[in-house]
Coordinates of N, CA, C and O in Angstrom, one line a residue:
A744 N 125.8 37.3 20.4 CA 126.8 37.4 19.4 C 126.2 37.9 18.2 O 125.2 37.4 17.7
E745 N 126.8 38.9 17.6 CA 126.1 39.6 16.4 C 126.8 39.3 15.1 O 128.0 39.2 15.0
V746 N 125.9 39.0 14.1 CA 126.4 38.8 12.8 C 126.8 40.2 12.2 O 126.3 41.2 12.6
I747 N 127.7 40.1 11.2 CA 128.1 41.3 10.5 C 127.7 41.3 9.1 O 127.8 42.3 8.4
A748 N 127.3 40.1 8.6 CA 126.9 40.0 7.2 C 125.6 40.8 7.0 O 124.8 41.0 8.0
T749 N 125.3 41.2 5.8 CA 124.1 41.9 5.5 C 123.1 41.1 4.6 O 122.0 41.6 4.3
D750 N 123.6 40.0 4.1 CA 122.7 39.2 3.2 C 122.3 37.9 4.0 O 123.0 37.5 4.9
K751 N 121.2 37.3 3.6 CA 120.6 36.2 4.3 C 121.6 35.0 4.4 O 121.8 34.5 5.5
N752 N 122.2 34.6 3.3 CA 123.1 33.5 3.4 C 124.4 33.7 4.3 O 124.8 32.9 5.0
G753 N 124.9 34.9 4.2 CA 126.0 35.3 5.0 C 125.6 35.3 6.5 O 126.4 34.8 7.4
M754 N 124.4 35.8 6.8 CA 123.9 35.9 8.2 C 123.8 34.4 8.7 O 124.1 34.1 9.8
L755 N 123.2 33.6 7.8 CA 123.0 32.2 8.3 C 124.3 31.5 8.6 O 124.4 30.8 9.6
A756 N 125.3 31.7 7.7 CA 126.6 31.0 8.0 C 127.2 31.6 9.3 O 127.7 30.8 10.1
Q757 N 127.2 32.9 9.5 CA 127.8 33.4 10.7 C 127.0 33.0 11.9 O 127.5 32.7 13.0
A758 N 125.7 33.0 11.8 CA 124.8 32.6 12.9 C 125.1 31.2 13.3 O 125.1 30.9 14.5
R759 N 125.2 30.3 12.4 CA 125.4 28.9 12.7 C 126.8 28.7 13.4 O 126.9 27.9 14.3
F760 N 127.7 29.5 12.9 CA 129.1 29.4 13.5 C 129.0 29.9 15.0 O 129.4 29.3 15.9
L761 N 128.4 31.1 15.2 CA 128.3 31.7 16.5 C 127.5 30.8 17.5 O 127.8 30.7 18.6
S762 N 126.4 30.2 17.0 CA 125.6 29.3 17.9 C 126.4 28.1 18.4 O 126.0 27.6 19.4
Q763 N 127.4 27.7 17.7 CA 128.2 26.6 18.1 C 129.2 26.9 19.3 O 129.8 26.0 19.9
L764 N 129.3 28.2 19.6 CA 130.2 28.6 20.6 C 129.7 28.3 22.0 O 130.4 28.2 23.0
G765 N 128.4 28.0 22.2 CA 127.8 27.6 23.5 C 126.3 27.7 23.5 O 125.7 28.5 22.7
K766 N 125.7 27.0 24.4 CA 124.2 27.0 24.5 C 123.7 28.4 24.9 O 122.6 28.7 24.7
Q767 N 124.5 29.2 25.6 CA 124.1 30.5 26.1 C 124.1 31.6 25.0 O 123.5 32.6 25.2
V768 N 124.6 31.2 23.8 CA 124.7 32.2 22.7 C 123.4 32.5 22.1 O 122.6 31.6 21.8
V769 N 123.1 33.8 22.0 CA 121.9 34.2 21.2 C 122.4 35.1 20.1 O 123.2 36.0 20.3
V770 N 122.0 34.8 18.9 CA 122.5 35.4 17.7 C 121.7 36.7 17.4 O 120.5 36.6 17.3
K771 N 122.4 37.8 17.3 CA 121.8 39.1 17.0 C 121.8 39.3 15.5 O 122.8 39.2 14.9
L772 N 120.6 39.7 15.0 CA 120.4 40.0 13.6 C 119.7 41.3 13.4 O 118.8 41.6 14.2
P773 N 120.0 42.1 12.4 CA 119.3 43.3 12.2 C 117.9 43.1 11.7 O 117.6 42.2 11.0
C774 N 117.0 44.1 12.0 CA 115.6 44.0 11.5 C 115.6 44.6 10.1 O 115.2 45.7 9.9
T775 N 116.1 43.7 9.2 CA 116.0 44.0 7.8 C 115.3 42.9 7.1 O 115.1 41.8 7.7
T776 N 115.0 43.0 5.8 CA 114.4 41.9 5.1 C 115.2 40.7 5.1 O 114.8 39.6 5.4
E777 N 116.5 40.9 4.9 CA 117.5 39.7 5.0 C 117.6 39.2 6.4 O 117.6 37.9 6.6
G778 N 117.6 40.0 7.4 CA 117.8 39.6 8.7 C 116.5 38.8 9.2 O 116.6 37.8 9.9
L779 N 115.4 39.3 8.8 CA 114.1 38.5 9.1 C 114.0 37.2 8.4 O 113.6 36.2 9.0
A780 N 114.5 37.1 7.2 CA 114.5 35.9 6.5 C 115.4 34.9 7.2 O 115.1 33.7 7.3
A781 N 116.6 35.4 7.6 CA 117.6 34.5 8.3 C 117.0 34.1 9.6 O 117.1 32.9 10.0
T782 N 116.3 35.0 10.3 CA 115.7 34.7 11.6 C 114.7 33.5 11.4 O 114.6 32.6 12.3
R783 N 113.9 33.5 10.4 CA 112.9 32.5 10.1 C 113.6 31.1 10.0 O 113.2 30.2 10.7
V784 N 114.7 31.1 9.3 CA 115.4 29.8 9.1 C 116.0 29.4 10.4 O 115.9 28.2 10.8
L785 N 116.7 30.3 11.1 CA 117.4 30.0 12.4 C 116.4 29.5 13.4 O 116.6 28.6 14.2
S786 N 115.2 30.1 13.4 CA 114.1 29.7 14.3 C 113.7 28.3 14.1 O 113.6 27.5 15.0
Q787 N 113.6 27.9 12.8 CA 113.3 26.5 12.5 C 114.4 25.5 12.9 O 114.1 24.4 13.2
E788 N 115.6 26.1 12.9 CA 116.8 25.2 13.3 C 117.0 25.3 14.8 O 118.0 24.7 15.3
K789 N 116.1 25.9 15.6 CA 116.2 26.0 17.0 C 117.4 26.8 17.5 O 117.9 26.6 18.6
I790 N 117.9 27.8 16.7 CA 119.0 28.6 17.1 C 118.3 29.9 17.7 O 117.5 30.5 17.0
K791 N 118.7 30.3 18.9 CA 118.1 31.5 19.5 C 118.6 32.7 18.8 O 119.8 32.9 18.5
T792 N 117.6 33.6 18.6 CA 117.9 34.9 17.9 C 117.4 36.1 18.6 O 116.4 36.0 19.4
N793 N 118.0 37.2 18.4 CA 117.6 38.5 18.9 C 117.5 39.5 17.7 O 118.6 39.8 17.2
V794 N 116.3 39.8 17.3 CA 116.2 40.8 16.2 C 116.4 42.2 16.8 O 115.6 42.5 17.7
T795 N 117.4 42.9 16.3 CA 117.8 44.1 17.0 C 117.5 45.3 16.0 O 117.1 45.1 14.9
L796 N 117.7 46.5 16.5 CA 117.5 47.7 15.8 C 116.0 47.9 15.4 O 115.7 48.2 14.3
I797 N 115.1 47.6 16.3 CA 113.7 47.7 16.1 C 113.2 49.1 16.5 O 113.5 49.6 17.6
F798 N 112.6 49.8 15.6 CA 112.1 51.2 15.8 C 110.6 51.4 15.6 O 110.1 52.5 15.7
S799 N 109.9 50.3 15.2 CA 108.5 50.4 14.9 C 107.7 49.2 15.3 O 108.3 48.1 15.4
L800 N 106.4 49.3 15.5 CA 105.6 48.2 15.8 C 105.6 47.2 14.7 O 105.7 46.0 15.0
S801 N 105.6 47.6 13.4 CA 105.6 46.7 12.3 C 106.9 45.8 12.3 O 106.9 44.6 12.1
Q802 N 108.0 46.4 12.7 CA 109.3 45.7 12.8 C 109.2 44.7 13.9 O 109.6 43.5 13.7
G803 N 108.7 45.0 15.0 CA 108.5 44.1 16.1 C 107.6 43.0 15.8 O 107.8 41.8 16.2
L804 N 106.5 43.3 15.1 CA 105.6 42.3 14.6 C 106.3 41.3 13.7 O 106.1 40.1 13.8
L805 N 107.0 41.8 12.7 CA 107.7 40.9 11.8 C 108.7 40.0 12.5 O 108.9 38.9 12.1
A806 N 109.4 40.6 13.5 CA 110.4 39.8 14.2 C 109.7 38.6 14.9 O 110.2 37.5 14.9
A807 N 108.6 38.9 15.6 CA 107.8 37.8 16.2 C 107.3 36.8 15.2 O 107.4 35.6 15.5
K808 N 106.8 37.3 14.1 CA 106.3 36.4 13.1 C 107.4 35.5 12.5 O 107.1 34.4 12.1
A809 N 108.6 36.0 12.5 CA 109.7 35.3 11.9 C 110.2 34.2 13.0 O 111.1 33.4 12.6
G810 N 109.7 34.3 14.2 CA 110.1 33.4 15.2 C 111.3 33.8 16.1 O 111.9 32.9 16.7
A811 N 111.6 35.1 16.1 CA 112.7 35.6 17.0 C 112.5 35.2 18.4 O 111.4 35.2 18.9
T812 N 113.5 34.8 19.1 CA 113.5 34.5 20.5 C 113.3 35.8 21.3 O 112.5 35.8 22.2
Y813 N 114.0 36.8 20.8 CA 114.0 38.1 21.5 C 113.9 39.2 20.4 O 114.3 39.0 19.2
C814 N 113.4 40.3 20.8 CA 113.5 41.5 19.9 C 113.9 42.7 20.8 O 113.7 42.7 22.0
S815 N 114.7 43.6 20.2 CA 115.3 44.7 20.9 C 114.9 46.0 20.3 O 115.5 46.5 19.4
P816 N 113.8 46.6 20.8 CA 113.4 48.0 20.4 C 114.4 48.9 21.1 O 114.7 48.8 22.3
F817 N 114.9 49.9 20.3 CA 115.9 50.9 20.8 C 115.2 52.1 21.3 O 115.0 53.1 20.5
V818 N 114.8 52.1 22.5 CA 114.0 53.2 23.1 C 114.7 54.6 23.0 O 114.1 55.5 22.5
G819 N 115.9 54.6 23.5 CA 116.6 55.9 23.6 C 116.9 56.5 22.2 O 116.7 57.7 22.0
R820 N 117.3 55.7 21.3 CA 117.6 56.2 19.9 C 116.3 56.7 19.3 O 116.3 57.7 18.6
L821 N 115.2 56.0 19.5 CA 113.9 56.4 19.0 C 113.5 57.8 19.6 O 113.0 58.7 18.9
E822 N 113.6 57.9 20.9 CA 113.2 59.1 21.6 C 114.2 60.3 21.3 O 113.8 61.4 21.5
D823 N 115.4 60.0 20.8 CA 116.2 61.1 20.4 C 115.6 61.8 19.2 O 115.8 63.0 19.0
Q824 N 114.8 61.1 18.4 CA 114.1 61.6 17.3 C 112.7 62.2 17.6 O 112.2 63.1 17.0
A825 N 112.0 61.5 18.5 CA 110.6 61.8 18.9 C 110.3 61.4 20.3 O 110.2 60.2 20.6
P826 N 110.2 62.4 21.2 CA 110.0 62.1 22.6 C 108.7 61.3 22.8 O 107.7 61.4 22.1
Q827 N 108.8 60.3 23.8 CA 107.7 59.4 24.2 C 107.4 58.3 23.2 O 106.6 57.4 23.4
Q828 N 108.1 58.3 22.0 CA 107.9 57.3 21.1 C 108.4 55.9 21.5 O 107.9 54.9 21.2
G829 N 109.5 55.9 22.2 CA 110.1 54.7 22.7 C 109.1 54.0 23.7 O 108.9 52.8 23.6
E830 N 108.6 54.7 24.6 CA 107.7 54.2 25.6 C 106.4 53.7 24.9 O 105.9 52.6 25.2
E831 N 105.9 54.4 23.9 CA 104.7 54.0 23.2 C 105.0 52.8 22.4 O 104.2 51.9 22.4
L832 N 106.2 52.6 21.8 CA 106.5 51.4 21.1 C 106.5 50.2 22.0 O 106.0 49.2 21.7
L833 N 107.2 50.3 23.2 CA 107.2 49.2 24.1 C 105.8 48.8 24.5 O 105.5 47.6 24.6
S834 N 105.0 49.8 24.8 CA 103.6 49.5 25.2 C 102.8 48.8 24.1 O 102.1 47.8 24.4
H835 N 103.0 49.2 22.9 CA 102.3 48.6 21.7 C 102.8 47.2 21.5 O 102.0 46.3 21.3
L836 N 104.1 47.0 21.6 CA 104.7 45.7 21.4 C 104.2 44.7 22.5 O 103.8 43.6 22.2
R837 N 104.1 45.2 23.7 CA 103.7 44.3 24.8 C 102.2 43.9 24.6 O 101.9 42.7 24.7
T838 N 101.4 44.8 24.2 CA 100.0 44.5 23.9 C 99.8 43.5 22.7 O 99.1 42.5 22.8
V839 N 100.5 43.8 21.6 CA 100.4 42.9 20.5 C 101.0 41.5 20.8 O 100.3 40.5 20.4
Y840 N 102.1 41.4 21.4 CA 102.7 40.1 21.8 C 101.8 39.3 22.7 O 101.6 38.1 22.5
D841 N 101.2 40.0 23.6 CA 100.3 39.3 24.5 C 99.0 38.9 23.8 O 98.5 37.8 24.0
D842 N 98.4 39.8 23.0 CA 97.1 39.6 22.3 C 97.3 38.4 21.4 O 96.3 37.6 21.2
Y843 N 98.4 38.3 20.7 CA 98.6 37.3 19.7 C 99.4 36.1 20.2 O 99.7 35.2 19.5
H844 N 99.7 36.1 21.5 CA 100.4 35.0 22.2 C 101.8 34.7 21.5 O 102.1 33.5 21.4
F845 N 102.4 35.7 21.1 CA 103.8 35.5 20.6 C 104.7 35.1 21.7 O 104.6 35.6 22.9
Q846 N 105.7 34.3 21.5 CA 106.6 33.8 22.5 C 107.9 34.7 22.5 O 108.7 34.6 23.4
T847 N 108.0 35.6 21.5 CA 109.2 36.5 21.5 C 109.2 37.4 22.7 O 108.2 37.9 23.1
K848 N 110.4 37.4 23.3 CA 110.6 38.3 24.5 C 111.1 39.6 24.1 O 111.9 39.8 23.1
I849 N 110.7 40.7 24.8 CA 111.0 42.1 24.5 C 112.2 42.5 25.4 O 112.1 42.4 26.6
I850 N 113.3 42.9 24.8 CA 114.4 43.4 25.5 C 114.5 44.9 25.2 O 114.9 45.3 24.1
A851 N 114.1 45.7 26.1 CA 114.2 47.2 25.9 C 115.7 47.6 25.9 O 116.4 47.3 26.8
A852 N 116.1 48.2 24.8 CA 117.5 48.6 24.6 C 117.7 50.1 24.5 O 116.7 50.8 24.4
S853 N 118.9 50.5 24.5 CA 119.2 51.9 24.4 C 118.6 52.8 25.4 O 118.0 53.9 25.1
M854 N 118.7 52.4 26.7 CA 118.2 53.2 27.8 C 119.1 54.4 28.0 O 120.3 54.3 28.0
R855 N 118.5 55.6 28.0 CA 119.3 56.8 28.2 C 119.3 57.3 29.6 O 120.2 58.1 30.0
H856 N 118.2 57.0 30.4 CA 118.1 57.5 31.8 C 117.2 56.5 32.6 O 116.6 55.6 32.0
L857 N 117.2 56.8 33.9 CA 116.4 55.9 34.8 C 114.9 55.9 34.4 O 114.3 54.9 34.6
A858 N 114.4 57.0 33.9 CA 112.9 57.0 33.6 C 112.6 56.0 32.4 O 111.6 55.4 32.4
H859 N 113.6 55.9 31.5 CA 113.4 54.8 30.5 C 113.3 53.5 31.1 O 112.4 52.7 30.7
F860 N 114.2 53.2 32.0 CA 114.2 51.9 32.7 C 112.9 51.6 33.4 O 112.3 50.6 33.2
E861 N 112.5 52.6 34.2 CA 111.3 52.4 35.0 C 110.0 52.3 34.1 O 109.1 51.5 34.4
S862 N 110.0 53.1 33.1 CA 108.9 53.0 32.1 C 108.8 51.6 31.5 O 107.7 51.0 31.4
A863 N 110.0 51.1 31.0 CA 110.0 49.8 30.4 C 109.6 48.7 31.3 O 108.8 47.8 30.9
V864 N 110.0 48.7 32.5 CA 109.6 47.7 33.5 C 108.1 47.8 33.8 O 107.4 46.8 33.9
G865 N 107.6 49.0 33.9 CA 106.2 49.2 34.2 C 105.3 48.7 33.1 O 104.2 48.2 33.3
I866 N 105.8 48.8 31.8 CA 105.1 48.3 30.7 C 105.1 46.8 30.6 O 104.2 46.2 30.1
G867 N 106.1 46.2 31.2 CA 106.2 44.7 31.3 C 107.1 44.1 30.3 O 106.8 42.9 29.9
V868 N 108.2 44.8 29.9 CA 109.1 44.1 29.0 C 109.8 43.0 29.8 O 109.7 42.9 31.0
D869 N 110.4 42.1 29.0 CA 111.0 40.9 29.6 C 112.4 41.1 30.2 O 112.8 40.5 31.1
A870 N 113.1 42.1 29.6 CA 114.4 42.4 30.0 C 114.8 43.8 29.6 O 114.1 44.4 28.7
V871 N 115.8 44.4 30.2 CA 116.3 45.7 29.8 C 117.8 45.6 29.8 O 118.4 45.0 30.6
T872 N 118.4 46.3 28.7 CA 119.8 46.4 28.7 C 120.0 47.9 29.0 O 119.4 48.8 28.5
A873 N 121.0 48.1 30.0 CA 121.2 49.5 30.4 C 122.7 49.7 30.7 O 123.3 48.8 31.2
P874 N 123.1 50.9 30.5 CA 124.5 51.2 30.9 C 124.7 51.3 32.4 O 123.8 51.4 33.2
L875 N 125.9 51.1 32.8 CA 126.3 51.1 34.2 C 125.7 52.3 35.0 O 125.2 52.1 36.1
H876 N 125.8 53.5 34.5 CA 125.4 54.7 35.2 C 123.9 54.6 35.6 O 123.5 55.1 36.6
I877 N 123.1 53.9 34.8 CA 121.7 53.7 35.1 C 121.5 52.6 36.2 O 120.8 52.7 37.1
L878 N 122.2 51.5 36.0 CA 122.2 50.4 37.0 C 122.6 50.8 38.4 O 122.0 50.4 39.3
E879 N 123.5 51.7 38.4 CA 124.0 52.2 39.7 C 122.9 53.1 40.4 O 122.9 53.2 41.6
K880 N 122.0 53.6 39.7 CA 120.9 54.5 40.2 C 119.7 53.6 40.7 O 118.8 54.2 41.4
L881 N 119.6 52.4 40.3 CA 118.4 51.6 40.6 C 118.0 51.5 42.1 O 116.9 51.6 42.4
S882 N 119.0 51.4 42.9 CA 118.7 51.3 44.4 C 118.8 52.6 45.1 O 118.7 52.6 46.3
K883 N 119.0 53.7 44.4 CA 119.2 55.0 45.1 C 117.9 55.8 45.1 O 117.2 55.9 44.1
H884 N 117.7 56.5 46.2 CA 116.6 57.5 46.3 C 117.0 58.4 47.5 O 117.4 57.9 48.5
H885 N 116.8 59.7 47.4 CA 117.2 60.6 48.4 C 116.4 60.3 49.7 O 117.0 60.5 50.8
L886 N 115.2 59.9 49.6 CA 114.4 59.6 50.9 C 115.0 58.3 51.6 O 114.9 58.3 52.8
T887 N 115.5 57.4 50.8 CA 116.2 56.3 51.4 C 117.4 56.7 52.2 O 117.6 56.3 53.4
D888 N 118.2 57.6 51.6 CA 119.4 58.1 52.3 C 119.0 58.9 53.6 O 119.6 58.7 54.6
L889 N 117.9 59.7 53.5 CA 117.5 60.5 54.7 C 116.9 59.5 55.7 O 117.2 59.7 56.9
G890 N 116.1 58.5 55.3 CA 115.6 57.6 56.3 C 116.6 56.8 57.0 O 116.6 56.5 58.2
L891 N 117.6 56.3 56.2 CA 118.7 55.6 56.8 C 119.5 56.4 57.8 O 119.8 55.9 58.9
Q892 N 119.7 57.6 57.5 CA 120.5 58.5 58.4 C 119.6 58.7 59.7 O 120.2 58.7 60.8
K893 N 118.3 58.8 59.6 CA 117.5 59.0 60.8 C 117.5 57.7 61.6 O 117.6 57.8 62.9
F894 N 117.5 56.5 61.0 CA 117.6 55.3 61.8 C 118.9 55.2 62.5 O 119.0 54.9 63.7
L895 N 120.0 55.6 61.8 CA 121.3 55.6 62.5 C 121.4 56.6 63.6 O 122.0 56.3 64.7
D896 N 120.9 57.8 63.4 CA 120.9 58.8 64.4 C 120.1 58.3 65.7 O 120.6 58.5 66.8
D897 N 118.9 57.7 65.5 CA 118.1 57.2 66.6 C 118.9 56.1 67.3 O 118.9 56.0 68.6
W898 N 119.6 55.2 66.6 CA 120.3 54.1 67.2 C 121.4 54.7 68.1 O 121.6 54.3 69.2
H899 N 122.2 55.7 67.6 CA 123.3 56.2 68.3 C 122.8 57.0 69.5 O 123.4 56.9 70.6
R900 N 121.7 57.7 69.4 CA 121.1 58.4 70.6 C 120.6 57.5 71.7 O 120.7 57.8 72.9
A901 N 120.2 56.3 71.3 CA 119.7 55.3 72.2 C 120.9 54.6 72.9 O 120.7 53.9 73.9
N902 N 122.1 54.9 72.4 CA 123.3 54.3 73.0 C 123.3 52.8 73.1 O 123.7 52.2 74.1
L903 N 122.7 52.2 72.0 CA 122.6 50.7 72.0 C 123.8 50.1 71.3 O 124.5 50.7 70.5
K904 N 124.1 48.9 71.7 CA 125.2 48.1 71.1 C 124.8 46.7 70.7 O 123.9 46.1 71.4
F905 N 125.3 46.2 69.6 CA 125.1 44.8 69.3 C 126.0 44.0 70.1 O 127.2 44.3 70.4
P906 N 125.6 42.8 70.6 CA 126.5 41.9 71.4 C 127.6 41.4 70.5 O 127.3 41.1 69.3
N907 N 128.7 41.1 71.1 CA 129.8 40.6 70.3 C 129.7 39.1 70.2 O 129.4 38.3 70.7

């Protein structure tokens, strides 16, 4: 659930309200000075947070230092500006979080295509948010389709039947 306030006190009030909606709620805050300050307080209050709109290693580092439960680097939006930068950011974040033993989990966001998803998973992010058109492609591969058809053709040629 995302706050819409842009000042620390407004974010804190909205975050506290949103967190009362259920244990599963994670409060999204923007990676701004005010958002990071609010994240620090919410972390101390044991309210789960997701610092979002992350576009640089320094932003991801600040989110972790503030105690964010999750951070969301926006891979696709970053790569709209500079190709390969999203993948590079995820890789750097994974390394820094692991090296410094940060508990913040990385949610790769703004996936534009299957290659973004596969790269993010290969780097070792903790989660990925992706649109339906990408999720539908996860189990698809043309060699799987060809292989399945070959299996079915062989089965039918053998004239075998499953018992009833």
